Amino acid sequence: MQLESVQGASDALAAQGYLADRQLAMAVHLAAVLEQPLLLEGEAGVGKTEVARALAAATGARLIRLQCHEGIDLHHAVYDWDYARQLLALRAAEGGVDEGELFSRRFLLRRPLLDAVEADPELPVVLLIDEIDRADDEFEAFLLEFLSDFAVTIPELGTIAARRRPIVLLTSNRTRELHDALKRRCLYHWIDYPSPERERQIVAARLPGVPEEIATRVVAAVARLREHGDLYKLPGVGETIVWARALLALGDEASLEETLGVALKVHEDVLRVLERGVLEGV
Ligand SMILES: Nc1ncnc2c1ncn2[C@@H]1O[C@H](COP(=O)(O)OP(=O)(O)O)[C@@H](O)[C@H]1O
Ligand SMILES: [Mg+2]
């Protein structure tokens, strides 16, 4: 299979337009052969989520995504009961339904983790647990348990174990540190901003036919903004791509300064960059 070598993993991702450096390709390769979850950390916009998408597409796997958020719990992540339909069933039967029937699969709503556990073992799955740093401690503790046995317990139905382990990617923007226990369970890779050379290649891969001078200029501008340091929010690779598209669409008349809103989304950041002439000479 493609993921059985580092080069294979790298090629598979590249075929989906995702350019991974060797360390990332190695991490993906190891996650596949060791069947261990891979935790990807990095600033927003460095391509963490996209790894999962590219990996699923490359391997013909189904991508199951759990987007974490504040307050996420089992009802969002694993299963819930379809209360509205239960109520209808109760009414229709005028009270003559027994509880076992109400809490049967007929009324079960499958959320991403149960979906992954019950997936057909013939069809590969990539499970993406995205932005886990947004979830709270309790949910992280639950995940730790989930990742160790790939099973979920529904009191009314019993324990359901996965028949095949999916490839699991977790991402974190590192808005907080994750627990050691969870990290120990995972392989770990930090995704950095790409080098200018690599970022030009990414722009070319994502926007085939983009003139080289536009790619070079945008990549240099983005590098300046990132180096500038004291901005609230640094532009990610996605912003670089959109900026190149914007310049391409506007043609000759567009300047970097005028189109700064494509890359920076905090008003103070835009003002600071203009005042200090950060982009001068790019
Ligand atoms: N190495 C890469 N190769 C190709 N595209 C990339 C790469 N890194 C980032 N991108 C692009 O940048 C965008 C932002 O990536 P994303 O995965 O959403 O970032 P994150 O999840 O880290 O915030 C994506 O749309 C993707 O197309
Ligand atoms: Mg993301």
GROMACS .gro file of C-alpha atoms and ligand atoms in nm:
model
  310
    1MET     CA    1   0.000   0.000   0.000
    2GLN     CA    2   0.104   0.362  -0.052
    3LEU     CA    3   0.159   0.436   0.313
    4GLU     CA    4   0.404   0.154   0.367
    5SER     CA    5   0.700   0.379   0.302
    6VAL     CA    6   0.783   0.740   0.381
    7GLN     CA    7   0.822   0.818   0.013
    8GLY     CA    8   0.492   0.644  -0.060
    9ALA     CA    9   0.313   0.860   0.196
   10SER     CA   10   0.476   1.171   0.055
   11ASP     CA   11   0.379   1.082  -0.302
   12ALA     CA   12   0.023   0.993  -0.202
   13LEU     CA   13  -0.026   1.332  -0.038
   14ALA     CA   14   0.143   1.515  -0.324
   15ALA     CA   15  -0.097   1.351  -0.568
   16GLN     CA   16  -0.372   1.534  -0.379
   17GLY     CA   17  -0.188   1.865  -0.402
   18TYR     CA   18  -0.059   1.841  -0.045
   19LEU     CA   19   0.315   1.895  -0.017
   20ALA     CA   20   0.445   1.737   0.300
   21ASP     CA   21   0.801   1.764   0.421
   22ARG     CA   22   0.985   1.446   0.504
   23GLN     CA   23   0.913   1.456   0.876
   24LEU     CA   24   0.540   1.490   0.820
   25ALA     CA   25   0.539   1.215   0.558
   26MET     CA   26   0.723   0.995   0.805
   27ALA     CA   27   0.472   1.071   1.080
   28VAL     CA   28   0.183   0.979   0.848
   29HIS     CA   29   0.359   0.662   0.740
   30LEU     CA   30   0.418   0.561   1.103
   31ALA     CA   31   0.060   0.640   1.202
   32ALA     CA   32  -0.054   0.400   0.931
   33VAL     CA   33   0.186   0.112   0.998
   34LEU     CA   34   0.191   0.135   1.378
   35GLU     CA   35  -0.185   0.198   1.389
   36GLN     CA   36  -0.128   0.478   1.634
   37PRO     CA   37  -0.308   0.812   1.640
   38LEU     CA   38  -0.108   1.107   1.510
   39LEU     CA   39  -0.130   1.439   1.688
   40LEU     CA   40  -0.056   1.736   1.464
   41GLU     CA   41   0.011   2.066   1.632
   42GLY     CA   42   0.082   2.402   1.476
   43GLU     CA   43  -0.043   2.756   1.426
   44ALA     CA   44  -0.374   2.811   1.250
   45GLY     CA   45  -0.350   2.771   0.875
   46VAL     CA   46  -0.036   2.558   0.847
   47GLY     CA   47  -0.223   2.268   0.687
   48LYS     CA   48  -0.318   2.038   0.975
   49THR     CA   49  -0.677   1.969   0.876
   50GLU     CA   50  -0.582   1.938   0.513
   51VAL     CA   51  -0.347   1.647   0.590
   52ALA     CA   52  -0.648   1.439   0.691
   53ARG     CA   53  -0.844   1.538   0.383
   54ALA     CA   54  -0.556   1.464   0.149
   55LEU     CA   55  -0.481   1.137   0.324
   56ALA     CA   56  -0.840   1.017   0.298
   57ALA     CA   57  -0.861   1.114  -0.068
   58ALA     CA   58  -0.526   0.953  -0.143
   59THR     CA   59  -0.615   0.620   0.016
   60GLY     CA   60  -0.977   0.609  -0.095
   61ALA     CA   61  -1.081   0.622   0.270
   62ARG     CA   62  -1.389   0.782   0.409
   63LEU     CA   63  -1.308   1.092   0.611
   64ILE     CA   64  -1.499   1.110   0.936
   65ARG     CA   65  -1.450   1.441   1.107
   66LEU     CA   66  -1.521   1.540   1.461
   67GLN     CA   67  -1.489   1.916   1.500
   68CYS     CA   68  -1.421   1.992   1.865
   69HIS     CA   69  -1.561   2.297   2.038
   70GLU     CA   70  -1.617   2.432   2.384
   71GLY     CA   71  -1.866   2.219   2.570
   72ILE     CA   72  -1.844   1.923   2.334
   73ASP     CA   73  -1.965   1.605   2.500
   74LEU     CA   74  -2.066   1.248   2.421
   75HIS     CA   75  -2.392   1.360   2.267
   76HIS     CA   76  -2.203   1.556   2.004
   77ALA     CA   77  -1.920   1.311   1.963
   78VAL     CA   78  -2.060   0.960   2.005
   79TYR     CA   79  -2.436   0.919   1.999
   80ASP     CA   80  -2.763   1.070   2.098
   81TRP     CA   81  -3.121   0.957   2.114
   82ASP     CA   82  -3.367   1.097   1.866
   83TYR     CA   83  -3.602   1.245   2.125
   84ALA     CA   84  -3.845   1.387   1.874
   85ARG     CA   85  -3.898   1.051   1.707
   86GLN     CA   86  -3.915   0.872   2.041
   87LEU     CA   87  -4.190   1.108   2.142
   88LEU     CA   88  -4.380   1.047   1.819
   89ALA     CA   89  -4.349   0.673   1.867
   90LEU     CA   90  -4.477   0.706   2.221
   91ARG     CA   91  -4.774   0.907   2.106
   92ALA     CA   92  -4.854   0.677   1.818
   93ALA     CA   93  -4.854   0.379   2.048
   94GLU     CA   94  -5.043   0.571   2.313
   95GLY     CA   95  -4.801   0.472   2.580
   96GLY     CA   96  -4.781   0.108   2.479
   97VAL     CA   97  -4.412   0.112   2.386
   98ASP     CA   98  -4.164  -0.043   2.620
   99GLU     CA   99  -3.845   0.128   2.714
  100GLY     CA  100  -3.623  -0.128   2.544
  101GLU     CA  101  -3.784  -0.040   2.216
  102LEU     CA  102  -3.745   0.334   2.267
  103PHE     CA  103  -3.375   0.293   2.336
  104SER     CA  104  -3.303   0.067   2.045
  105ARG     CA  105  -3.106   0.133   1.729
  106ARG     CA  106  -3.417   0.266   1.560
  107PHE     CA  107  -3.386   0.582   1.765
  108LEU     CA  108  -3.011   0.604   1.783
  109LEU     CA  109  -2.836   0.901   1.625
  110ARG     CA  110  -2.480   0.819   1.532
  111ARG     CA  111  -2.224   1.091   1.582
  112PRO     CA  112  -1.872   1.081   1.431
  113LEU     CA  113  -1.699   0.852   1.683
  114LEU     CA  114  -1.971   0.588   1.677
  115ASP     CA  115  -1.971   0.618   1.300
  116ALA     CA  116  -1.601   0.542   1.296
  117VAL     CA  117  -1.637   0.248   1.534
  118GLU     CA  118  -1.919   0.094   1.332
  119ALA     CA  119  -1.761   0.153   0.992
  120ASP     CA  120  -1.751  -0.139   0.751
  121PRO     CA  121  -1.412  -0.307   0.808
  122GLU     CA  122  -1.376  -0.351   0.432
  123LEU     CA  123  -1.374   0.024   0.378
  124PRO     CA  124  -1.087   0.225   0.525
  125VAL     CA  125  -1.159   0.529   0.738
  126VAL     CA  126  -0.954   0.832   0.830
  127LEU     CA  127  -1.085   0.973   1.156
  128LEU     CA  128  -1.006   1.340   1.207
  129ILE     CA  129  -1.050   1.478   1.557
  130ASP     CA  130  -1.004   1.842   1.476
  131GLU     CA  131  -0.898   2.123   1.709
  132ILE     CA  132  -0.900   1.915   2.022
  133ASP     CA  133  -0.755   2.206   2.219
  134ARG     CA  134  -1.100   2.365   2.202
  135ALA     CA  135  -1.258   2.081   2.399
  136ASP     CA  136  -1.232   2.072   2.777
  137ASP     CA  137  -1.040   1.837   3.006
  138GLU     CA  138  -1.327   1.602   3.059
  139PHE     CA  139  -1.368   1.537   2.692
  140GLU     CA  140  -0.996   1.492   2.652
  141ALA     CA  141  -1.004   1.225   2.922
  142PHE     CA  142  -1.285   1.050   2.740
  143LEU     CA  143  -1.089   1.062   2.415
  144LEU     CA  144  -0.792   0.905   2.582
  145GLU     CA  145  -1.006   0.609   2.676
  146PHE     CA  146  -1.167   0.595   2.335
  147LEU     CA  147  -0.832   0.593   2.158
  148SER     CA  148  -0.700   0.309   2.368
  149ASP     CA  149  -0.970   0.053   2.294
  150PHE     CA  150  -1.169   0.194   2.003
  151ALA     CA  151  -1.493   0.100   2.162
  152VAL     CA  152  -1.792   0.291   2.285
  153THR     CA  153  -2.039   0.191   2.549
  154ILE     CA  154  -2.402   0.284   2.521
  155PRO     CA  155  -2.570   0.178   2.846
  156GLU     CA  156  -2.890   0.066   2.672
  157LEU     CA  157  -2.711  -0.125   2.394
  158GLY     CA  158  -2.382  -0.241   2.540
  159THR     CA  159  -2.026  -0.200   2.420
  160ILE     CA  160  -1.951  -0.171   2.052
  161ALA     CA  161  -1.592  -0.224   1.943
  162ALA     CA  162  -1.438  -0.130   1.611
  163ARG     CA  163  -1.360  -0.423   1.383
  164ARG     CA  164  -1.085  -0.230   1.215
  165ARG     CA  165  -0.882   0.058   1.350
  166PRO     CA  166  -0.908   0.371   1.141
  167ILE     CA  167  -0.613   0.599   1.083
  168VAL     CA  168  -0.664   0.868   1.343
  169LEU     CA  169  -0.538   1.225   1.315
  170LEU     CA  170  -0.584   1.474   1.595
  171THR     CA  171  -0.508   1.841   1.549
  172SER     CA  172  -0.447   2.121   1.793
  173ASN     CA  173  -0.384   2.492   1.739
  174ARG     CA  174  -0.217   2.481   2.078
  175THR     CA  175  -0.439   2.739   2.239
  176ARG     CA  176  -0.369   2.528   2.548
  177GLU     CA  177  -0.141   2.238   2.630
  178LEU     CA  178  -0.292   1.894   2.600
  179HIS     CA  179  -0.249   1.638   2.875
  180ASP     CA  180   0.060   1.424   2.881
  181ALA     CA  181  -0.149   1.109   2.893
  182LEU     CA  182  -0.315   1.193   2.563
  183LYS     CA  183   0.015   1.289   2.407
  184ARG     CA  184   0.171   0.963   2.520
  185ARG     CA  185  -0.096   0.773   2.335
  186CYS     CA  186  -0.016   0.955   2.010
  187LEU     CA  187   0.264   1.005   1.767
  188TYR     CA  188   0.345   1.373   1.752
  189HIS     CA  189   0.441   1.614   1.479
  190TRP     CA  190   0.467   1.991   1.487
  191ILE     CA  191   0.377   2.153   1.155
  192ASP     CA  192   0.568   2.476   1.107
  193TYR     CA  193   0.507   2.748   0.852
  194PRO     CA  194   0.664   2.626   0.529
  195SER     CA  195   0.991   2.769   0.402
  196PRO     CA  196   0.943   3.029   0.126
  197GLU     CA  197   1.065   2.777  -0.129
  198ARG     CA  198   0.812   2.520  -0.010
  199GLU     CA  199   0.534   2.776   0.011
  200ARG     CA  200   0.593   2.877  -0.352
  201GLN     CA  201   0.557   2.512  -0.447
  202ILE     CA  202   0.234   2.491  -0.249
  203VAL     CA  203   0.094   2.797  -0.427
  204ALA     CA  204   0.191   2.643  -0.761
  205ALA     CA  205   0.030   2.312  -0.664
  206ARG     CA  206  -0.293   2.477  -0.552
  207LEU     CA  207  -0.311   2.733  -0.834
  208PRO     CA  208  -0.175   2.566  -1.143
  209GLY     CA  209  -0.059   2.824  -1.395
  210VAL     CA  210  -0.017   3.110  -1.148
  211PRO     CA  211   0.265   3.337  -1.274
  212GLU     CA  212   0.584   3.281  -1.082
  213GLU     CA  213   0.629   3.649  -0.999
  214ILE     CA  214   0.293   3.658  -0.822
  215ALA     CA  215   0.374   3.348  -0.619
  216THR     CA  216   0.717   3.480  -0.526
  217ARG     CA  217   0.584   3.820  -0.429
  218VAL     CA  218   0.301   3.689  -0.215
  219VAL     CA  219   0.524   3.437  -0.042
  220ALA     CA  220   0.778   3.710   0.036
  221ALA     CA  221   0.502   3.935   0.170
  222VAL     CA  222   0.361   3.664   0.391
  223ALA     CA  223   0.709   3.586   0.524
  224ARG     CA  224   0.751   3.954   0.616
  225LEU     CA  225   0.420   3.956   0.800
  226ARG     CA  226   0.511   3.643   0.994
  227GLU     CA  227   0.856   3.776   1.083
  228HIS     CA  228   0.708   4.104   1.187
  229GLY     CA  229   0.600   3.911   1.490
  230ASP     CA  230   0.381   4.138   1.698
  231LEU     CA  231   0.065   4.088   1.497
  232TYR     CA  232  -0.239   3.939   1.664
  233LYS     CA  233  -0.293   3.685   1.393
  234LEU     CA  234  -0.037   3.567   1.142
  235PRO     CA  235  -0.142   3.464   0.792
  236GLY     CA  236  -0.151   3.089   0.725
  237VAL     CA  237  -0.084   2.904   0.402
  238GLY     CA  238  -0.451   2.936   0.307
  239GLU     CA  239  -0.414   3.316   0.314
  240THR     CA  240  -0.108   3.295   0.091
  241ILE     CA  241  -0.306   3.100  -0.166
  242VAL     CA  242  -0.602   3.336  -0.158
  243TRP     CA  243  -0.371   3.638  -0.181
  244ALA     CA  244  -0.213   3.496  -0.493
  245ARG     CA  245  -0.558   3.436  -0.637
  246ALA     CA  246  -0.660   3.791  -0.554
  247LEU     CA  247  -0.357   3.941  -0.727
  248LEU     CA  248  -0.417   3.715  -1.023
  249ALA     CA  249  -0.780   3.829  -1.046
  250LEU     CA  250  -0.697   4.199  -1.010
  251GLY     CA  251  -0.416   4.205  -1.263
  252ASP     CA  252  -0.155   4.479  -1.283
  253GLU     CA  253  -0.329   4.748  -1.083
  254ALA     CA  254  -0.330   4.565  -0.749
  255SER     CA  255  -0.077   4.641  -0.477
  256LEU     CA  256  -0.002   4.424  -0.177
  257GLU     CA  257  -0.101   4.699   0.063
  258GLU     CA  258  -0.442   4.747  -0.094
  259THR     CA  259  -0.521   4.381  -0.072
  260LEU     CA  260  -0.386   4.330   0.279
  261GLY     CA  261  -0.733   4.235   0.402
  262VAL     CA  262  -0.695   3.904   0.223
  263ALA     CA  263  -0.411   3.807   0.455
  264LEU     CA  264  -0.482   3.991   0.779
  265LYS     CA  265  -0.816   3.979   0.954
  266VAL     CA  266  -0.749   4.203   1.252
  267HIS     CA  267  -0.797   4.574   1.191
  268GLU     CA  268  -0.507   4.675   1.420
  269ASP     CA  269  -0.275   4.437   1.235
  270VAL     CA  270  -0.357   4.601   0.903
  271LEU     CA  271  -0.298   4.948   1.047
  272ARG     CA  272   0.030   4.846   1.206
  273VAL     CA  273   0.164   4.693   0.886
  274LEU     CA  274   0.070   5.002   0.684
  275GLU     CA  275   0.208   5.249   0.940
  276ARG     CA  276   0.538   5.070   0.974
  277GLY     CA  277   0.577   5.005   0.606
  278VAL     CA  278   0.633   4.636   0.672
  279LEU     CA  279   0.572   4.545   0.310
  280GLU     CA  280   0.796   4.810   0.159
  281GLY     CA  281   1.020   4.679  -0.113
  282VAL     CA  282   0.834   4.349  -0.154
  283LIG     N1  283   0.164   2.156   0.267
  283LIG     C1  284   0.056   2.201   0.202
  283LIG     N2  285   0.032   2.162   0.075
  283LIG     C2  286  -0.078   2.207   0.012
  283LIG     N3  287  -0.168   2.291   0.063
  283LIG     C3  288  -0.151   2.332   0.189
  283LIG     C4  289  -0.038   2.289   0.264
  283LIG     N4  290  -0.045   2.345   0.387
  283LIG     C5  291  -0.154   2.421   0.386
  283LIG     N5  292  -0.221   2.414   0.268
  283LIG     C6  293  -0.343   2.486   0.233
  283LIG     O1  294  -0.368   2.582   0.334
  283LIG     C7  295  -0.505   2.584   0.371
  283LIG     C8  296  -0.515   2.589   0.521
  283LIG     O2  297  -0.484   2.463   0.574
  283LIG     P1  298  -0.565   2.398   0.695
  283LIG     O3  299  -0.541   2.253   0.687
  283LIG     O4  300  -0.704   2.445   0.696
  283LIG     O5  301  -0.486   2.462   0.818
  283LIG     P2  302  -0.502   2.429   0.973
  283LIG     O6  303  -0.595   2.314   0.986
  283LIG     O7  304  -0.364   2.399   1.019
  283LIG     O8  305  -0.554   2.554   1.035
  283LIG     C9  306  -0.569   2.461   0.311
  283LIG     O9  307  -0.675   2.501   0.231
  283LIG    C10  308  -0.463   2.397   0.224
  283LIG    O10  309  -0.508   2.396   0.092
  284MG      MG  310  -0.779   2.316   1.081
   0.00000   0.00000   0.00000
